[in-house]
PDB file of C-alpha atoms in Angstrom:
ATOM      1  CA  UNK A   1      -9.131 -10.681   5.240  1.00 91.00           C
ATOM      2  CA  UNK A   2      -7.488  -9.761   1.979  1.00 93.00           C
ATOM      3  CA  UNK A   3      -4.382  -7.976   3.286  1.00 96.00           C
ATOM      4  CA  UNK A   4      -3.732 -10.878   5.687  1.00 96.00           C
ATOM      5  CA  UNK A   5      -4.008 -13.512   2.925  1.00 96.00           C
ATOM      6  CA  UNK A   6      -1.017 -15.867   3.133  1.00 97.00           C
ATOM      7  CA  UNK A   7      -0.370 -15.584  -0.609  1.00 97.00           C
ATOM      8  CA  UNK A   8       0.289 -11.853  -0.218  1.00 98.00           C
ATOM      9  CA  UNK A   9       2.209 -12.210   3.041  1.00 98.00           C
ATOM     10  CA  UNK A  10       4.462 -14.828   1.421  1.00 98.00           C
ATOM     11  CA  UNK A  11       5.429 -12.258  -1.210  1.00 98.00           C
ATOM     12  CA  UNK A  12       6.054  -9.518   1.376  1.00 98.00           C
ATOM     13  CA  UNK A  13       8.157 -11.863   3.490  1.00 98.00           C
ATOM     14  CA  UNK A  14      10.689 -12.210   0.664  1.00 98.00           C
ATOM     15  CA  UNK A  15      11.443  -8.489   0.999  1.00 98.00           C
ATOM     16  CA  UNK A  16      10.966  -7.580   4.694  1.00 98.00           C
ATOM     17  CA  UNK A  17      11.310 -10.857   6.574  1.00 98.00           C
ATOM     18  CA  UNK A  18       8.955 -13.028   8.635  1.00 98.00           C
ATOM     19  CA  UNK A  19       7.621 -10.459  11.164  1.00 98.00           C
ATOM     20  CA  UNK A  20       5.084  -8.525   9.108  1.00 98.00           C
ATOM     21  CA  UNK A  21       2.754  -5.658  10.031  1.00 98.00           C
ATOM     22  CA  UNK A  22       0.472  -3.430   7.975  1.00 98.00           C
ATOM     23  CA  UNK A  23       1.229   0.269   7.711  1.00 98.00           C
ATOM     24  CA  UNK A  24      -1.496   1.311   5.276  1.00 97.00           C
ATOM     25  CA  UNK A  25      -3.790  -0.016   2.567  1.00 97.00           C
ATOM     26  CA  UNK A  26      -6.273   1.636   0.258  1.00 95.00           C
ATOM     27  CA  UNK A  27      -7.938   1.282  -3.108  1.00 95.00           C
ATOM     28  CA  UNK A  28      -6.903   3.609  -5.930  1.00 93.00           C
ATOM     29  CA  UNK A  29      -9.707   3.788  -8.473  1.00 93.00           C
ATOM     30  CA  UNK A  30      -9.529   5.686 -11.740  1.00 94.00           C
ATOM     31  CA  UNK A  31     -12.922   6.149 -13.332  1.00 94.00           C
ATOM     32  CA  UNK A  32     -13.369   5.723 -17.083  1.00 96.00           C
ATOM     33  CA  UNK A  33     -12.400   8.847 -19.036  1.00 93.00           C
ATOM     34  CA  UNK A  34     -11.688  11.097 -16.037  1.00 81.00           C
ATOM     35  CA  UNK A  35      -9.439   9.121 -13.655  1.00 77.00           C
ATOM     36  CA  UNK A  36      -6.757  11.589 -12.569  1.00 88.00           C
ATOM     37  CA  UNK A  37      -3.015  11.355 -13.139  1.00 90.00           C
ATOM     38  CA  UNK A  38      -0.524  10.743 -10.336  1.00 91.00           C
ATOM     39  CA  UNK A  39       2.586  12.950 -10.549  1.00 92.00           C
ATOM     40  CA  UNK A  40       6.093  11.486 -10.402  1.00 95.00           C
ATOM     41  CA  UNK A  41       6.933  10.810  -6.763  1.00 96.00           C
ATOM     42  CA  UNK A  42       8.573   8.508  -4.223  1.00 97.00           C
ATOM     43  CA  UNK A  43       6.163   7.003  -1.698  1.00 97.00           C
ATOM     44  CA  UNK A  44       8.618   7.246   1.180  1.00 97.00           C
ATOM     45  CA  UNK A  45       8.590  11.054   0.924  1.00 96.00           C
ATOM     46  CA  UNK A  46       5.110  11.090   2.431  1.00 94.00           C
ATOM     47  CA  UNK A  47       5.399   8.347   5.076  1.00 96.00           C
ATOM     48  CA  UNK A  48       6.141   8.691   8.834  1.00 96.00           C
ATOM     49  CA  UNK A  49       8.257   5.547   9.145  1.00 98.00           C
ATOM     50  CA  UNK A  50      11.574   4.954  10.909  1.00 97.00           C
ATOM     51  CA  UNK A  51      13.570   3.324   9.460  1.00 98.00           C
ATOM     52  CA  UNK A  52      12.064   3.482   5.945  1.00 97.00           C
ATOM     53  CA  UNK A  53      11.813  -0.295   5.616  1.00 98.00           C
ATOM     54  CA  UNK A  54       8.549  -0.982   3.831  1.00 98.00           C
ATOM     55  CA  UNK A  55       7.350  -2.745   0.700  1.00 98.00           C
ATOM     56  CA  UNK A  56       4.280  -1.963  -1.404  1.00 98.00           C
ATOM     57  CA  UNK A  57       2.217  -4.671  -3.078  1.00 98.00           C
ATOM     58  CA  UNK A  58      -0.143  -3.331  -5.756  1.00 98.00           C
ATOM     59  CA  UNK A  59      -2.958  -5.806  -6.427  1.00 98.00           C
ATOM     60  CA  UNK A  60      -4.669  -5.242  -9.750  1.00 98.00           C
ATOM     61  CA  UNK A  61      -8.484  -5.430  -9.682  1.00 97.00           C
ATOM     62  CA  UNK A  62      -8.732  -4.678 -13.428  1.00 98.00           C
ATOM     63  CA  UNK A  63      -6.425  -5.213 -16.363  1.00 98.00           C
ATOM     64  CA  UNK A  64      -4.113  -2.189 -16.392  1.00 97.00           C
ATOM     65  CA  UNK A  65      -2.341  -0.719 -19.401  1.00 97.00           C
ATOM     66  CA  UNK A  66      -1.209   2.630 -20.783  1.00 96.00           C
ATOM     67  CA  UNK A  67      -4.699   3.481 -22.026  1.00 96.00           C
ATOM     68  CA  UNK A  68      -6.401   3.286 -18.646  1.00 96.00           C
ATOM     69  CA  UNK A  69      -3.537   4.879 -16.707  1.00 95.00           C
ATOM     70  CA  UNK A  70      -1.303   2.071 -15.470  1.00 97.00           C
ATOM     71  CA  UNK A  71       1.539   2.739 -13.071  1.00 97.00           C
ATOM     72  CA  UNK A  72       4.818   3.854 -14.718  1.00 97.00           C
ATOM     73  CA  UNK A  73       8.214   3.477 -13.038  1.00 97.00           C
ATOM     74  CA  UNK A  74      11.730   4.781 -13.613  1.00 97.00           C
ATOM     75  CA  UNK A  75      13.986   1.711 -13.302  1.00 96.00           C
ATOM     76  CA  UNK A  76      16.798   1.669 -10.728  1.00 95.00           C
ATOM     77  CA  UNK A  77      15.592   4.840  -8.965  1.00 96.00           C
ATOM     78  CA  UNK A  78      15.144   2.776  -5.795  1.00 96.00           C
ATOM     79  CA  UNK A  79      18.882   3.447  -5.362  1.00 94.00           C
ATOM     80  CA  UNK A  80      18.306   7.202  -5.108  1.00 94.00           C
ATOM     81  CA  UNK A  81      17.871   9.082  -1.843  1.00 95.00           C
ATOM     82  CA  UNK A  82      14.397  10.043  -0.701  1.00 95.00           C
ATOM     83  CA  UNK A  83      13.433  13.608  -1.541  1.00 94.00           C
ATOM     84  CA  UNK A  84      11.863  15.703   1.190  1.00 94.00           C
ATOM     85  CA  UNK A  85       8.409  17.297   0.816  1.00 92.00           C
ATOM     86  CA  UNK A  86      10.123  20.688   0.565  1.00 93.00           C
ATOM     87  CA  UNK A  87      11.921  19.571  -2.593  1.00 93.00           C
ATOM     88  CA  UNK A  88       8.686  18.768  -4.436  1.00 92.00           C
ATOM     89  CA  UNK A  89       6.811  20.978  -6.876  1.00 90.00           C
ATOM     90  CA  UNK A  90       3.261  21.899  -5.872  1.00 89.00           C
ATOM     91  CA  UNK A  91       0.518  21.410  -8.446  1.00 83.00           C
ATOM     92  CA  UNK A  92      -2.807  21.884  -6.713  1.00 78.00           C
ATOM     93  CA  UNK A  93      -4.845  22.434  -9.876  1.00 77.00           C
ATOM     94  CA  UNK A  94      -7.256  19.547  -9.402  1.00 69.00           C
ATOM     95  CA  UNK A  95      -5.838  17.511 -12.285  1.00 75.00           C
ATOM     96  CA  UNK A  96      -3.810  15.042 -10.200  1.00 77.00           C
ATOM     97  CA  UNK A  97      -4.159  12.923  -7.093  1.00 79.00           C
ATOM     98  CA  UNK A  98      -1.260  14.092  -4.881  1.00 82.00           C
ATOM     99  CA  UNK A  99      -1.134  17.844  -5.521  1.00 81.00           C
ATOM    100  CA  UNK A 100       2.680  17.655  -5.491  1.00 88.00           C
ATOM    101  CA  UNK A 101       5.445  15.763  -7.255  1.00 92.00           C
ATOM    102  CA  UNK A 102       9.001  15.706  -8.446  1.00 94.00           C
ATOM    103  CA  UNK A 103       9.988  18.538 -10.792  1.00 91.00           C
ATOM    104  CA  UNK A 104       9.400  17.220 -14.362  1.00 88.00           C
ATOM    105  CA  UNK A 105      12.734  18.829 -15.377  1.00 91.00           C
ATOM    106  CA  UNK A 106      14.430  16.196 -13.215  1.00 91.00           C
ATOM    107  CA  UNK A 107      12.649  13.293 -14.927  1.00 92.00           C
ATOM    108  CA  UNK A 108      13.689  11.534 -18.154  1.00 93.00           C
ATOM    109  CA  UNK A 109      10.327  10.106 -19.189  1.00 92.00           C
ATOM    110  CA  UNK A 110      11.937   8.301 -22.110  1.00 94.00           C
ATOM    111  CA  UNK A 111      13.235   5.828 -19.517  1.00 96.00           C
ATOM    112  CA  UNK A 112       9.812   5.152 -17.993  1.00 97.00           C
ATOM    113  CA  UNK A 113       8.406   1.622 -18.088  1.00 97.00           C
ATOM    114  CA  UNK A 114       4.664   0.847 -18.030  1.00 98.00           C
ATOM    115  CA  UNK A 115       3.668  -1.753 -15.450  1.00 98.00           C
ATOM    116  CA  UNK A 116       1.159  -3.870 -17.380  1.00 98.00           C
ATOM    117  CA  UNK A 117      -0.936  -6.133 -15.167  1.00 98.00           C
ATOM    118  CA  UNK A 118      -3.831  -8.521 -15.612  1.00 98.00           C
ATOM    119  CA  UNK A 119      -6.586  -8.544 -13.003  1.00 98.00           C
ATOM    120  CA  UNK A 120      -5.271 -10.503 -10.037  1.00 97.00           C
ATOM    121  CA  UNK A 121      -1.602  -9.778 -10.735  1.00 98.00           C
ATOM    122  CA  UNK A 122       0.591  -8.190  -8.098  1.00 98.00           C
ATOM    123  CA  UNK A 123       3.460  -5.732  -8.600  1.00 98.00           C
ATOM    124  CA  UNK A 124       5.999  -4.940  -5.900  1.00 98.00           C
ATOM    125  CA  UNK A 125       7.878  -1.685  -5.389  1.00 95.00           C
ATOM    126  CA  UNK A 126      10.395  -0.008  -3.093  1.00 97.00           C
ATOM    127  CA  UNK A 127       9.592   3.241  -1.209  1.00 98.00           C
ATOM    128  CA  UNK A 128      12.353   5.134  -3.069  1.00 98.00           C
ATOM    129  CA  UNK A 129      11.445   4.144  -6.624  1.00 98.00           C
ATOM    130  CA  UNK A 130      10.136   7.035  -8.695  1.00 97.00           C
ATOM    131  CA  UNK A 131       6.765   6.279 -10.202  1.00 97.00           C
ATOM    132  CA  UNK A 132       3.512   7.878 -11.329  1.00 95.00           C
ATOM    133  CA  UNK A 133       0.688   7.342 -13.788  1.00 95.00           C
ATOM    134  CA  UNK A 134      -1.220   9.163 -16.489  1.00 93.00           C
ATOM    135  CA  UNK A 135      -4.937   9.888 -16.513  1.00 93.00           C
ATOM    136  CA  UNK A 136      -7.406   7.190 -17.534  1.00 95.00           C
ATOM    137  CA  UNK A 137      -8.536   8.097 -21.054  1.00 93.00           C
ATOM    138  CA  UNK A 138     -10.265   4.783 -21.710  1.00 96.00           C
ATOM    139  CA  UNK A 139     -13.829   3.508 -21.237  1.00 97.00           C
ATOM    140  CA  UNK A 140     -12.581   1.017 -18.626  1.00 97.00           C
ATOM    141  CA  UNK A 141     -11.965   1.320 -14.884  1.00 97.00           C
ATOM    142  CA  UNK A 142      -8.454   1.070 -13.470  1.00 96.00           C
ATOM    143  CA  UNK A 143      -8.733  -0.146  -9.899  1.00 97.00           C
ATOM    144  CA  UNK A 144      -6.041  -1.486  -7.616  1.00 96.00           C
ATOM    145  CA  UNK A 145      -5.411  -2.170  -3.954  1.00 97.00           C
ATOM    146  CA  UNK A 146      -2.172  -0.816  -2.510  1.00 97.00           C
ATOM    147  CA  UNK A 147      -0.846  -2.662   0.556  1.00 98.00           C
ATOM    148  CA  UNK A 148       2.099  -1.231   2.505  1.00 98.00           C
ATOM    149  CA  UNK A 149       3.778  -3.920   4.622  1.00 98.00           C
ATOM    150  CA  UNK A 150       6.470  -3.149   7.209  1.00 98.00           C
ATOM    151  CA  UNK A 151       8.710  -5.361   9.315  1.00 98.00           C
ATOM    152  CA  UNK A 152       7.731  -5.292  12.998  1.00 97.00           C
ATOM    153  CA  UNK A 153      10.976  -3.408  13.712  1.00 98.00           C
ATOM    154  CA  UNK A 154       9.843  -0.345  11.721  1.00 98.00           C
ATOM    155  CA  UNK A 155       8.239   2.345  13.875  1.00 97.00           C
ATOM    156  CA  UNK A 156       5.152   4.260  12.751  1.00 97.00           C
ATOM    157  CA  UNK A 157       5.790   7.830  13.907  1.00 96.00           C
ATOM    158  CA  UNK A 158       2.356   8.825  15.141  1.00 87.00           C
ATOM    159  CA  UNK A 159       1.160  10.432  18.381  1.00 79.00           C
ATOM    160  CA  UNK A 160      -1.981   8.295  18.278  1.00 85.00           C
ATOM    161  CA  UNK A 161      -2.503   4.645  17.449  1.00 86.00           C
ATOM    162  CA  UNK A 162      -2.212   4.435  13.672  1.00 92.00           C
ATOM    163  CA  UNK A 163      -5.652   3.466  12.294  1.00 93.00           C
ATOM    164  CA  UNK A 164      -4.303   0.816   9.903  1.00 95.00           C
ATOM    165  CA  UNK A 165      -1.556  -0.689  12.100  1.00 96.00           C
ATOM    166  CA  UNK A 166      -2.181  -4.424  12.285  1.00 96.00           C
ATOM    167  CA  UNK A 167       0.284  -7.170  13.203  1.00 97.00           C
ATOM    168  CA  UNK A 168      -0.175  -9.880  10.577  1.00 97.00           C
ATOM    169  CA  UNK A 169       2.530 -12.542  10.863  1.00 96.00           C
ATOM    170  CA  UNK A 170       5.443 -13.489  13.083  1.00 96.00           C
ATOM    171  CA  UNK A 171       6.434 -11.699  16.291  1.00 94.00           C
ATOM    172  CA  UNK A 172       5.829  -8.108  17.298  1.00 94.00           C
ATOM    173  CA  UNK A 173       8.698  -6.067  18.730  1.00 95.00           C
ATOM    174  CA  UNK A 174       7.778  -4.819  22.177  1.00 91.00           C
ATOM    175  CA  UNK A 175       7.501  -1.047  22.457  1.00 91.00           C
ATOM    176  CA  UNK A 176       7.763  -0.303  18.732  1.00 95.00           C
ATOM    177  CA  UNK A 177       4.126  -0.002  17.609  1.00 95.00           C
ATOM    178  CA  UNK A 178       0.691  -0.294  19.148  1.00 93.00           C
ATOM    179  CA  UNK A 179      -1.466  -2.513  16.944  1.00 94.00           C
ATOM    180  CA  UNK A 180      -5.185  -2.495  16.401  1.00 95.00           C
ATOM    181  CA  UNK A 181      -7.267  -5.626  17.084  1.00 95.00           C
ATOM    182  CA  UNK A 182      -8.319  -7.607  14.051  1.00 96.00           C
ATOM    183  CA  UNK A 183     -11.973  -6.747  13.240  1.00 94.00           C
ATOM    184  CA  UNK A 184     -14.481  -9.549  13.739  1.00 95.00           C
ATOM    185  CA  UNK A 185     -17.538 -10.032  11.598  1.00 96.00           C
ATOM    186  CA  UNK A 186     -20.680  -8.580  13.208  1.00 96.00           C
ATOM    187  CA  UNK A 187     -24.005  -9.738  11.761  1.00 94.00           C
ATOM    188  CA  UNK A 188     -26.231  -6.895  10.657  1.00 94.00           C
ATOM    189  CA  UNK A 189     -23.304  -4.470  10.461  1.00 95.00           C
ATOM    190  CA  UNK A 190     -20.970  -6.114   7.955  1.00 94.00           C
ATOM    191  CA  UNK A 191     -21.479  -7.661   4.547  1.00 92.00           C
ATOM    192  CA  UNK A 192     -21.974 -11.399   5.168  1.00 91.00           C
ATOM    193  CA  UNK A 193     -19.488 -13.954   3.845  1.00 91.00           C
ATOM    194  CA  UNK A 194     -19.405 -17.710   3.931  1.00 90.00           C
ATOM    195  CA  UNK A 195     -16.577 -18.436   6.352  1.00 92.00           C
ATOM    196  CA  UNK A 196     -17.262 -15.709   8.930  1.00 95.00           C
ATOM    197  CA  UNK A 197     -17.194 -18.168  11.861  1.00 95.00           C
ATOM    198  CA  UNK A 198     -13.674 -19.324  10.937  1.00 95.00           C
ATOM    199  CA  UNK A 199     -12.649 -15.689  10.415  1.00 96.00           C
ATOM    200  CA  UNK A 200     -13.886 -14.676  13.872  1.00 96.00           C
ATOM    201  CA  UNK A 201     -11.972 -17.570  15.446  1.00 96.00           C
ATOM    202  CA  UNK A 202      -8.826 -16.476  13.613  1.00 95.00           C
ATOM    203  CA  UNK A 203      -9.320 -12.885  14.829  1.00 96.00           C
ATOM    204  CA  UNK A 204      -9.692 -14.043  18.414  1.00 95.00           C
ATOM    205  CA  UNK A 205      -6.436 -16.016  18.222  1.00 93.00           C
ATOM    206  CA  UNK A 206      -4.559 -13.133  16.584  1.00 93.00           C
ATOM    207  CA  UNK A 207      -5.867 -10.573  19.068  1.00 93.00           C
ATOM    208  CA  UNK A 208      -4.761 -12.645  22.028  1.00 90.00           C
ATOM    209  CA  UNK A 209      -1.299 -12.995  20.490  1.00 87.00           C
ATOM    210  CA  UNK A 210      -0.780  -9.355  19.542  1.00 80.00           C
ATOM    211  CA  UNK A 211      -2.680  -7.555  22.314  1.00 71.00           C
ATOM    212  CA  UNK A 212      -0.872  -4.332  23.340  1.00 52.00           C
ATOM    213  CA  UNK A 213       1.594  -4.553  20.486  1.00 50.00           C
ATOM    214  CA  UNK A 214       3.550  -7.590  21.703  1.00 49.00           C
TER     215      UNK A 214
END
């Protein structure tokens, strides 16, 4: 329900056009005092997309600042090429989220900008932009929802149906991706919410429209 909210899709549409699908979405939660760092990286390095046309919306659940490990970006690096996984430095020491990242010798951290957000704010970033974050050293949580939207013309390179591939707005491109049906509310299985009848009706309409990826 959240990733298909029109307020978020309206933002994504400014960057990728009117035919919008979901590639992936997950919460990133840094606990107070021990939330791990995220090494400098480009998201597109890790993603099986062709072409690499995708936009990330980062929805802040908490106020985020330098103390609780906000995202940091290197401005204008969206114009750089994507590095390959083989070009990354491995750091599997349990102190960071990814276990790999860009060689710190290639990074000028003096140019980094903290992305300061209030709860409910949204930041937007390109798959090539170099970004990361420090550990959470505060007594506060730092939680956010990442949402990766793609245009319907971008192919998810997966042998199986991608578990988070949903067509959300506009028209699917036949033969590009196979989309999952929107999940209906099931009483006794899901947390109840006030407008579940309207949600189930919306799911039924969407599933008829996007059945079999078209």
